[in-house]
Tab-separated table of C-alpha atoms in Angstrom:
chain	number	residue	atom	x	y	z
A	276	UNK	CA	0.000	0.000	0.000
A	277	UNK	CA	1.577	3.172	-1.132
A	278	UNK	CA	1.837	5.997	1.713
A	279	UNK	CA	-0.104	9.117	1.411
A	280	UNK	CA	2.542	11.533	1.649
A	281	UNK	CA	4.465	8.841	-1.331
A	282	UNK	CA	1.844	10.142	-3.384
A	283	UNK	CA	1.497	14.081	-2.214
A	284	UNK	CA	5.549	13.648	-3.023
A	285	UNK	CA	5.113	12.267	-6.548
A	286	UNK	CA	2.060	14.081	-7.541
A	287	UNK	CA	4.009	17.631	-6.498
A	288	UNK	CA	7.324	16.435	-8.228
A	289	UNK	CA	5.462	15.700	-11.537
A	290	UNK	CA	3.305	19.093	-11.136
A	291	UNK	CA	7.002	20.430	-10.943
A	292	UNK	CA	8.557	18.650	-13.589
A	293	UNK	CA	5.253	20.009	-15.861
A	294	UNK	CA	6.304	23.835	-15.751
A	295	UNK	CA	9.194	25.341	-16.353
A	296	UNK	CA	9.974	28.535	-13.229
A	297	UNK	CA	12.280	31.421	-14.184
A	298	UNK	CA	14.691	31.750	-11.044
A	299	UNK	CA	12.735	32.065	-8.139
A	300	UNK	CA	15.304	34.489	-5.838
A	301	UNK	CA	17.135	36.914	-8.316
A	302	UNK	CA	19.782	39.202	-6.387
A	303	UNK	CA	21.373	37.081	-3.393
A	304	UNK	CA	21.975	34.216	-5.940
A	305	UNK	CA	19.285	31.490	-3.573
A	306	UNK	CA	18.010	30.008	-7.021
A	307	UNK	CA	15.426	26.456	-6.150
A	308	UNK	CA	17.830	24.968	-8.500
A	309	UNK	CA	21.013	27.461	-8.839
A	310	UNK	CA	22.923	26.434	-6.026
A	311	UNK	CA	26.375	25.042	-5.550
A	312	UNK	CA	25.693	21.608	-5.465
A	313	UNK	CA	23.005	18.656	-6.118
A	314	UNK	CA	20.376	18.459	-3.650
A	315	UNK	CA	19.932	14.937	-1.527
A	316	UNK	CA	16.200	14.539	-2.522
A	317	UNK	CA	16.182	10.699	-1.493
A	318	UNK	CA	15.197	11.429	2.031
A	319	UNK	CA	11.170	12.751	0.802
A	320	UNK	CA	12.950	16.121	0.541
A	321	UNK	CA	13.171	18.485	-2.475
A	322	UNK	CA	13.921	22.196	-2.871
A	323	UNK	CA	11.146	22.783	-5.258
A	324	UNK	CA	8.813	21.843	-2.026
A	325	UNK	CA	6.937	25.785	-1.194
A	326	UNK	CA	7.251	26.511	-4.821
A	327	UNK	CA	3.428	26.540	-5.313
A	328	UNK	CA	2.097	26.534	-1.867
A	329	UNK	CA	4.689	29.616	-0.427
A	330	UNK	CA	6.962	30.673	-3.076
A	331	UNK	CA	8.496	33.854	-1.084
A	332	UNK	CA	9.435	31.531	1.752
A	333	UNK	CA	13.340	32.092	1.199
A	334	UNK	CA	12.598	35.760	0.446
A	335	UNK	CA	11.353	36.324	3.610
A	336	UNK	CA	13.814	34.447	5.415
A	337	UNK	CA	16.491	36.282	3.916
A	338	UNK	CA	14.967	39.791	4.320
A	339	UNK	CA	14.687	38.866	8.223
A	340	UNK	CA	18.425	37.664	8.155
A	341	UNK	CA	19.809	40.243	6.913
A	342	UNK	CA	18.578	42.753	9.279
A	343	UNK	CA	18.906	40.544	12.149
A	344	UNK	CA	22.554	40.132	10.830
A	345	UNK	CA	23.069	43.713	10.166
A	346	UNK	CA	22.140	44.682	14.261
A	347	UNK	CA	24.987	41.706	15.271
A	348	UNK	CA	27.060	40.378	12.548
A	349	UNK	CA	27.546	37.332	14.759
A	350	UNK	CA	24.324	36.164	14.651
A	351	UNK	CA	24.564	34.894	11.453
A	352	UNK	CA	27.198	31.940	13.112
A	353	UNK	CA	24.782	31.200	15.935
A	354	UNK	CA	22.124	30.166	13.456
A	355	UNK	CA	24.411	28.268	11.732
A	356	UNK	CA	25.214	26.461	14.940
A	357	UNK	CA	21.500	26.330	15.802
A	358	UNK	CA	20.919	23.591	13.019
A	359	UNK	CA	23.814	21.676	13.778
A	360	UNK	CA	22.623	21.493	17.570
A	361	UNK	CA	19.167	20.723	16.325
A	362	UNK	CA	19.759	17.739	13.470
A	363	UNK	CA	22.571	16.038	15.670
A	364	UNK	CA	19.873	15.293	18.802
A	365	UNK	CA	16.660	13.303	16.848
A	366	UNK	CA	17.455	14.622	13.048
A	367	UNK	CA	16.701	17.826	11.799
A	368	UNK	CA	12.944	18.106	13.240
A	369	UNK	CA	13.398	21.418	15.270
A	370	UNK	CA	13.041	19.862	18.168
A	371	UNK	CA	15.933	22.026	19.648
A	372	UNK	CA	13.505	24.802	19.288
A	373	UNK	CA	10.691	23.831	21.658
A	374	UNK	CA	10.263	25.090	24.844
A	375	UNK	CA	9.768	23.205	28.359
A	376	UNK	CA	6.139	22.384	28.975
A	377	UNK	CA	4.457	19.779	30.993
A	378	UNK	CA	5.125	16.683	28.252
A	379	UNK	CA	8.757	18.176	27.030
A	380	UNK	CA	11.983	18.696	28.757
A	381	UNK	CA	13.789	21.263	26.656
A	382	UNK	CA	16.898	20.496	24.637
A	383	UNK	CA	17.655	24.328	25.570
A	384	UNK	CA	18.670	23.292	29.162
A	385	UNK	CA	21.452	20.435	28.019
A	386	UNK	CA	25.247	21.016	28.650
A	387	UNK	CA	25.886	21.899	25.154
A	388	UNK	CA	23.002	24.604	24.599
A	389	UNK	CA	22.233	25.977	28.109
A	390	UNK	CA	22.918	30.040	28.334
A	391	UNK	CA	24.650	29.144	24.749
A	392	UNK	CA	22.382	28.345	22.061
A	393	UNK	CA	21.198	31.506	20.344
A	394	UNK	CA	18.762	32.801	17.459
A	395	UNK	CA	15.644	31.821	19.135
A	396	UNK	CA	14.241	35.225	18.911
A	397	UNK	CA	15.556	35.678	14.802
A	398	UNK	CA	13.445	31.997	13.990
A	399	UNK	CA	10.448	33.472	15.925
A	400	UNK	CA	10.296	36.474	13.250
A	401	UNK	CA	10.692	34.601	10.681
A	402	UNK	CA	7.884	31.752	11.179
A	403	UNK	CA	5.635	35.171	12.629
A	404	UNK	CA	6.378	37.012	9.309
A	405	UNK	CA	5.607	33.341	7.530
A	406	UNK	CA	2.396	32.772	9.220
A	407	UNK	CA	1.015	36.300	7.946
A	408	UNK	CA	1.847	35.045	4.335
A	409	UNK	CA	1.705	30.993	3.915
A	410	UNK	CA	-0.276	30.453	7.369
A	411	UNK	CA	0.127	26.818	8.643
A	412	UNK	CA	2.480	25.779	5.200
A	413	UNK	CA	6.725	26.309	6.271
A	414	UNK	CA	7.789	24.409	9.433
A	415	UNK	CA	10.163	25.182	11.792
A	416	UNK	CA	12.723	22.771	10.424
A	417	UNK	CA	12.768	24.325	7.366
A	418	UNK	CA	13.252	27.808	8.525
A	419	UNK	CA	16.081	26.435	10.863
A	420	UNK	CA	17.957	24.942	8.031
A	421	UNK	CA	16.829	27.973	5.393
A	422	UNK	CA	18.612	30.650	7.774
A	423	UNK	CA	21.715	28.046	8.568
A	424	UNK	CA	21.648	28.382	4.169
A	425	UNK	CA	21.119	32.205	4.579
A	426	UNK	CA	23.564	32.379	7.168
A	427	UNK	CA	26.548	30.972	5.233
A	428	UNK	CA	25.565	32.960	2.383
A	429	UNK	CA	25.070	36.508	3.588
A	430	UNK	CA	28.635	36.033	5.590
A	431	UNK	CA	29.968	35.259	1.782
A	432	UNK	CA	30.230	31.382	1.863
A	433	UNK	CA	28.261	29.114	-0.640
A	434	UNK	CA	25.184	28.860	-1.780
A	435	UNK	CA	23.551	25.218	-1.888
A	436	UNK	CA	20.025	23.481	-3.075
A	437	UNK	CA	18.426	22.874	-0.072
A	438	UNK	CA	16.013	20.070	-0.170
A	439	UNK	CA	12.727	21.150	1.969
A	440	UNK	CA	9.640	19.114	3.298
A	441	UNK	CA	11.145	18.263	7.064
A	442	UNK	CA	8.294	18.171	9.638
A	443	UNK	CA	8.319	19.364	13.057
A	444	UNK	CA	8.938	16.932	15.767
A	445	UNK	CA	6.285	16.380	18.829
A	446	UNK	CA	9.071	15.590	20.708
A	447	UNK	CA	12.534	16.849	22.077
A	448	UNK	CA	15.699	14.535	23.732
A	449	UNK	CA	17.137	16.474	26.441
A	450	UNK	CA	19.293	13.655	26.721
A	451	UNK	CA	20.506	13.407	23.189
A	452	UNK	CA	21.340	16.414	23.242
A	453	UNK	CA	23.530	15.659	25.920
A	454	UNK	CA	24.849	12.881	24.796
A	455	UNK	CA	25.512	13.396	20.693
A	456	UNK	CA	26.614	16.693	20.382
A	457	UNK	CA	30.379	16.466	20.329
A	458	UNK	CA	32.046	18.968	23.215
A	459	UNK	CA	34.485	21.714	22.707
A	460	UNK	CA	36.800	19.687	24.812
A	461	UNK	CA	36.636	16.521	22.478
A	462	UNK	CA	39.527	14.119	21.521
A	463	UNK	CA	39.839	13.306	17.085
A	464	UNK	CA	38.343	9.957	17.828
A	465	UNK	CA	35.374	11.313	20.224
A	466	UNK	CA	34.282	13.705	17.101
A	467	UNK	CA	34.613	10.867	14.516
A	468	UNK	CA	32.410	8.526	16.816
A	469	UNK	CA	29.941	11.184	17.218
A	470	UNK	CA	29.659	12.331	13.400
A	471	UNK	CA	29.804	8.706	12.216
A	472	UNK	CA	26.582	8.174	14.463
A	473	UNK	CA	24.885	10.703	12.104
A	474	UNK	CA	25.927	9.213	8.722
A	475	UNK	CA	28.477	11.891	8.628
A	476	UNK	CA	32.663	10.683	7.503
A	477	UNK	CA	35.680	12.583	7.944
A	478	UNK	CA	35.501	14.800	5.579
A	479	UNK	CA	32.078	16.336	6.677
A	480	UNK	CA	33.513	16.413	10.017
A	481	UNK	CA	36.448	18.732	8.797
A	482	UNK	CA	34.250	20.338	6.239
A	483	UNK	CA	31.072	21.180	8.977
A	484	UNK	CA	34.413	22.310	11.562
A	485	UNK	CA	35.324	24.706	8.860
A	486	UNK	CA	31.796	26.177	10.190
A	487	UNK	CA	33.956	27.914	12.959
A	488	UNK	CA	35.434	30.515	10.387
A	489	UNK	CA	32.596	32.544	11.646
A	490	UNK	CA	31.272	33.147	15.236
A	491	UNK	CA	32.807	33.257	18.612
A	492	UNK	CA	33.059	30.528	21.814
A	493	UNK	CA	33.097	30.803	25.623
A	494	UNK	CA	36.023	31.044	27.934
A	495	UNK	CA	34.360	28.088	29.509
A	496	UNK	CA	34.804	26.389	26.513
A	497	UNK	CA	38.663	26.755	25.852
A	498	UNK	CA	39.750	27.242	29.271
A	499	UNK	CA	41.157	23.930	30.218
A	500	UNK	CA	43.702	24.179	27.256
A	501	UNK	CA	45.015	27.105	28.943
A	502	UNK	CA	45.940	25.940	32.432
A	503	UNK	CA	45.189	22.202	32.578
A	504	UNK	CA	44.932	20.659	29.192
A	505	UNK	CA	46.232	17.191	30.849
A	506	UNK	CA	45.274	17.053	34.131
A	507	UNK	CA	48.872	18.824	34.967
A	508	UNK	CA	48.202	22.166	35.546
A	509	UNK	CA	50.186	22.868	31.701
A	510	UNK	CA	48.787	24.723	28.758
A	511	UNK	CA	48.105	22.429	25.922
A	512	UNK	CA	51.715	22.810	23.934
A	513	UNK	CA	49.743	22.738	20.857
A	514	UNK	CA	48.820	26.276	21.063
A	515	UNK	CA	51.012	29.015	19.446
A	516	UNK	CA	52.546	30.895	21.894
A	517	UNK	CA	51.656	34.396	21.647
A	518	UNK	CA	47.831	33.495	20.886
A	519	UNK	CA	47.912	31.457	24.474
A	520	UNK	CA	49.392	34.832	25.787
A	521	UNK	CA	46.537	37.273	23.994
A	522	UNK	CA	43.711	34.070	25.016
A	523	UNK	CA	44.828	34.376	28.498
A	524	UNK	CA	44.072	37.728	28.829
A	525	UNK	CA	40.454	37.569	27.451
A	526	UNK	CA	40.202	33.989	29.484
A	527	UNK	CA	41.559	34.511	32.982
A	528	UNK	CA	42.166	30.695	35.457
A	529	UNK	CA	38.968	32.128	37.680
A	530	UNK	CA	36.342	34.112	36.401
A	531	UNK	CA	35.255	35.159	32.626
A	532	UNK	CA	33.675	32.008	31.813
A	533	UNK	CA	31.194	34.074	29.857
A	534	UNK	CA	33.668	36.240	28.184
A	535	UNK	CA	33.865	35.457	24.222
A	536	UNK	CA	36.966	35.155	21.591
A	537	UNK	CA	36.531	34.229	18.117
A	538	UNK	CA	37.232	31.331	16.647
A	539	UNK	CA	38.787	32.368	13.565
A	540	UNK	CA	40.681	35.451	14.275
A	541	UNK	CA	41.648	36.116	11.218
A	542	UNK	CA	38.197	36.979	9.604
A	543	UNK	CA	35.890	36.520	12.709
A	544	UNK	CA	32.757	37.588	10.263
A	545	UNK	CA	33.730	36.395	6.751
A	546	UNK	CA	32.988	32.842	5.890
A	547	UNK	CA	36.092	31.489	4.440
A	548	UNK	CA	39.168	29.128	4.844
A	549	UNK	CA	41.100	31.104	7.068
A	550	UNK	CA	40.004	28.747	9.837
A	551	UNK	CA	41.704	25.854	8.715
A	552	UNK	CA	44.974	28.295	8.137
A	553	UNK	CA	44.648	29.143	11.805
A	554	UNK	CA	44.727	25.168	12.560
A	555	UNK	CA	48.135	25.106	10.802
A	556	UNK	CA	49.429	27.441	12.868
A	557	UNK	CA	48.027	26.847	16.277
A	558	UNK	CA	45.660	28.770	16.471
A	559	UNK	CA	42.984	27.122	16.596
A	560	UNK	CA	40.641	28.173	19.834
A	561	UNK	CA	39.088	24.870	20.900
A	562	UNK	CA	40.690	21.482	21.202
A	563	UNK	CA	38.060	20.263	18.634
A	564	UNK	CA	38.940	22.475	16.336
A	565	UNK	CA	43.035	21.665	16.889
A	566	UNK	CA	42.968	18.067	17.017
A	567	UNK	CA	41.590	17.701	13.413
A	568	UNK	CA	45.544	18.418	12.560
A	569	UNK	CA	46.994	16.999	16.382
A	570	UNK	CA	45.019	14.121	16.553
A	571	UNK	CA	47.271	11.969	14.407
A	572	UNK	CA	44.437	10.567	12.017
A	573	UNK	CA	45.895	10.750	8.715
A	574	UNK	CA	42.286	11.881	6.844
A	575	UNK	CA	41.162	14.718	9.043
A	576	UNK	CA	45.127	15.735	8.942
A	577	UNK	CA	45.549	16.019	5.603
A	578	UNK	CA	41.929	17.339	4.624
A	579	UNK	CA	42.896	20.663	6.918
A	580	UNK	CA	45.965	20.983	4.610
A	581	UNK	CA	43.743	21.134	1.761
A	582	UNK	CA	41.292	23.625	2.654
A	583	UNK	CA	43.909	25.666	3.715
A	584	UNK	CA	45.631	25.787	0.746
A	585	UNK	CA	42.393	25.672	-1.603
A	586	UNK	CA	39.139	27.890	-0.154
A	587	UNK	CA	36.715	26.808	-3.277
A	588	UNK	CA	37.577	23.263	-2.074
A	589	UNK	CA	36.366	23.885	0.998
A	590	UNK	CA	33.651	25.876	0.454
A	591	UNK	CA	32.200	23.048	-2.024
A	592	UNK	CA	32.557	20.382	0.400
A	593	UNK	CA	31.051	22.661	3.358
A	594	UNK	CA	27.857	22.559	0.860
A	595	UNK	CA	27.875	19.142	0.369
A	596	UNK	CA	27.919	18.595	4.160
A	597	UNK	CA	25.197	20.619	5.290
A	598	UNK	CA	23.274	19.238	2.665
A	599	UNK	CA	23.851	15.738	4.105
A	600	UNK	CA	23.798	17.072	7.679
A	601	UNK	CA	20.412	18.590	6.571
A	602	UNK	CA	19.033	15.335	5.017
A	603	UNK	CA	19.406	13.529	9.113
A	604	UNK	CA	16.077	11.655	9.549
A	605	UNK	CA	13.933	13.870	8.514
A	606	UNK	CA	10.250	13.706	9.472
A	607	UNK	CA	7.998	13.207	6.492
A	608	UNK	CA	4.550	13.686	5.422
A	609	UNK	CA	2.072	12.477	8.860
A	610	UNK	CA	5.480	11.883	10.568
A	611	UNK	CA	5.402	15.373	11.683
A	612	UNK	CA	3.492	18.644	12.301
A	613	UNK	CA	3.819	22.192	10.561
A	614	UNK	CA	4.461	23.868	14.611
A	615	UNK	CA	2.320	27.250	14.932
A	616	UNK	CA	4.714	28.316	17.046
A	617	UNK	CA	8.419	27.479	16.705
A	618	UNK	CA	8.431	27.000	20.542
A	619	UNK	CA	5.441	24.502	21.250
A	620	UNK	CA	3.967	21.855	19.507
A	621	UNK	CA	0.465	22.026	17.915
């Protein structure tokens, strides 16, 4: 017996396939079929998805983006990381967005997202300014992984064909959030345990860590390299030297935890390679982000090199990988809801 949404699916796809759109976002480049690389439409998903029933959907998310990115350039990174934190936990089903309420126990409070996760606010104007449009049509999955897209883009990195039709989960895993989002603190093989539990290899875990050309971190969350990366009271000895002397003084032994460095100092705003330059050179801010040279695995190692030395490598590959990244277990047709509201379920 064929599943309802099987046939909502094909009978949209062939309604698609039957006209012939001119390029549905002219100007920032966000064509349904102009982007950087091939869309992963095995999953039920496919970027032609709101082209009849909300075609301005990535219009409007883009319009909200850039102002919301224009008031705090960093912003744009924290959405980024919003999708990341959302699709590693129970697939990308925006269950990272909801709220606590008598039946859920928010993802917000786990270790990795707790007074950290940020953008709440940005998705809420975007699914508000939705609703007035397409009421009931663009879930809250999709607008999480249309402003990660928007995101990359507006900071200059690629553009991509995002496959859309995620629904929004009833449910949210405080402990899988917990327990599958890899720590700042994490060892090579920790990170390729955790990414290879999501379908993701190597080189979308170096790609997705090139992510961290944009945005900041925590003291808290580099801290322990400073003054006991070993359990020794020592720095980690990976570090350059002066950038341990300039992180010390934004990152004191007691105190600051709150206070923020970049992670690519470079070009803290502009999405390009000189993250994976940084690595090279020790100066990389978290141990996650150091080990993909230090950790001794020849892959990860080697891939850094590369993007280092060739940005539209990286930059293609970083597309790739958020397109897989975006394709985690999505919830299709009956699966999952259209939310009202971002923060509850229905």
């Amino acid at each position: 017996m064929v599943a309802l949404s099987e046939v909502v699916f094909a009978l949209v796809a062939s309604a698609f396939l039957l006209s012939t759109p001119s390029t549905a976002h002219p100007g920032l480049g966000f064509g349904w079929g102009g982007g950087s690389s091939g869309s992963g439409g095995g999953h039920g998903l496919f970027p032609e998805y709101y082209l009849y029933s909300c075609p301005q959907v990535n219009d409007i998310v883009v319009s909200v983006l850039e102002q919301a990115i224009e008031r705090e350039p960093r912003m744009a990174a924290s959405l980024l990381r919003l999708h990341f934190h959302d699709c590693f936990v129970q697939g990308c089903d925006a269950s990272v967005l909801l709220d606590d309420s008598a039946t859920i126990a928010s993802e917000k409070r786990s270790l990795p997202n707790a007074n950290s996760l940020r953008g709440f606010e940005v998705i809420d104007e975007i699914k508000a300014k939705l609703e007035e449009v397409c009421p009931g049509v663009v879930s809250c999955a999709d607008i999480v992984a249309l402003a990660a897209r928007g995101s990359t883009v507006l900071s200059g990195g690629p553009d991509w064909e995002l496959p859309l039709g995620r629904g929004d989960s009833r449910t949210a895993s405080l402990t899988g959030s917990n327990n599958n989002i890899p720590p700042p603190n994490s060892t090579i093989q920790n990170l390729i345990t955790l990414f290879q539990r999501q379908g993701l290899n190597e080189a979308d875990l170096v790609a997705l860590s090139g992510g961290h050309t944009i945005g900041v971190a925590r003291c808290t969350s580099f801290k322990q390299r400073l003054y006991n990366q070993n359990g020794n009271n020592q720095p980690d000895a990976t570090l350059e030297r002066t950038y341990y002397q300039d992180l010390k003084t934004v990152c004191p032994q007691s105190g600051g935890d709150n206070n923020i460095s970049p992670l690519d100092i470079a070009s803290p705003v502009k999405f390009d390679n000189s993250y994976f330059k940084l690595v090279l050179w020790g100066k990389g801010l978290l141990n996650s982000d150091e080990v993909l040279l230090t950790g001794k695995v020849g892959k990860t190692m080697n891939l850094v090199k590369a993007y280092a030395e060739d940005e539209s490598l990286f930059l293609q590959q970083f597309a790739k990988s958020m397109i897989k990244m975006g394709n985690i277990s999505p919830l299709i047709g009956f699966n999952g809801e259209v939310r009202k509201n971002c923060r509850h379920v229905n």
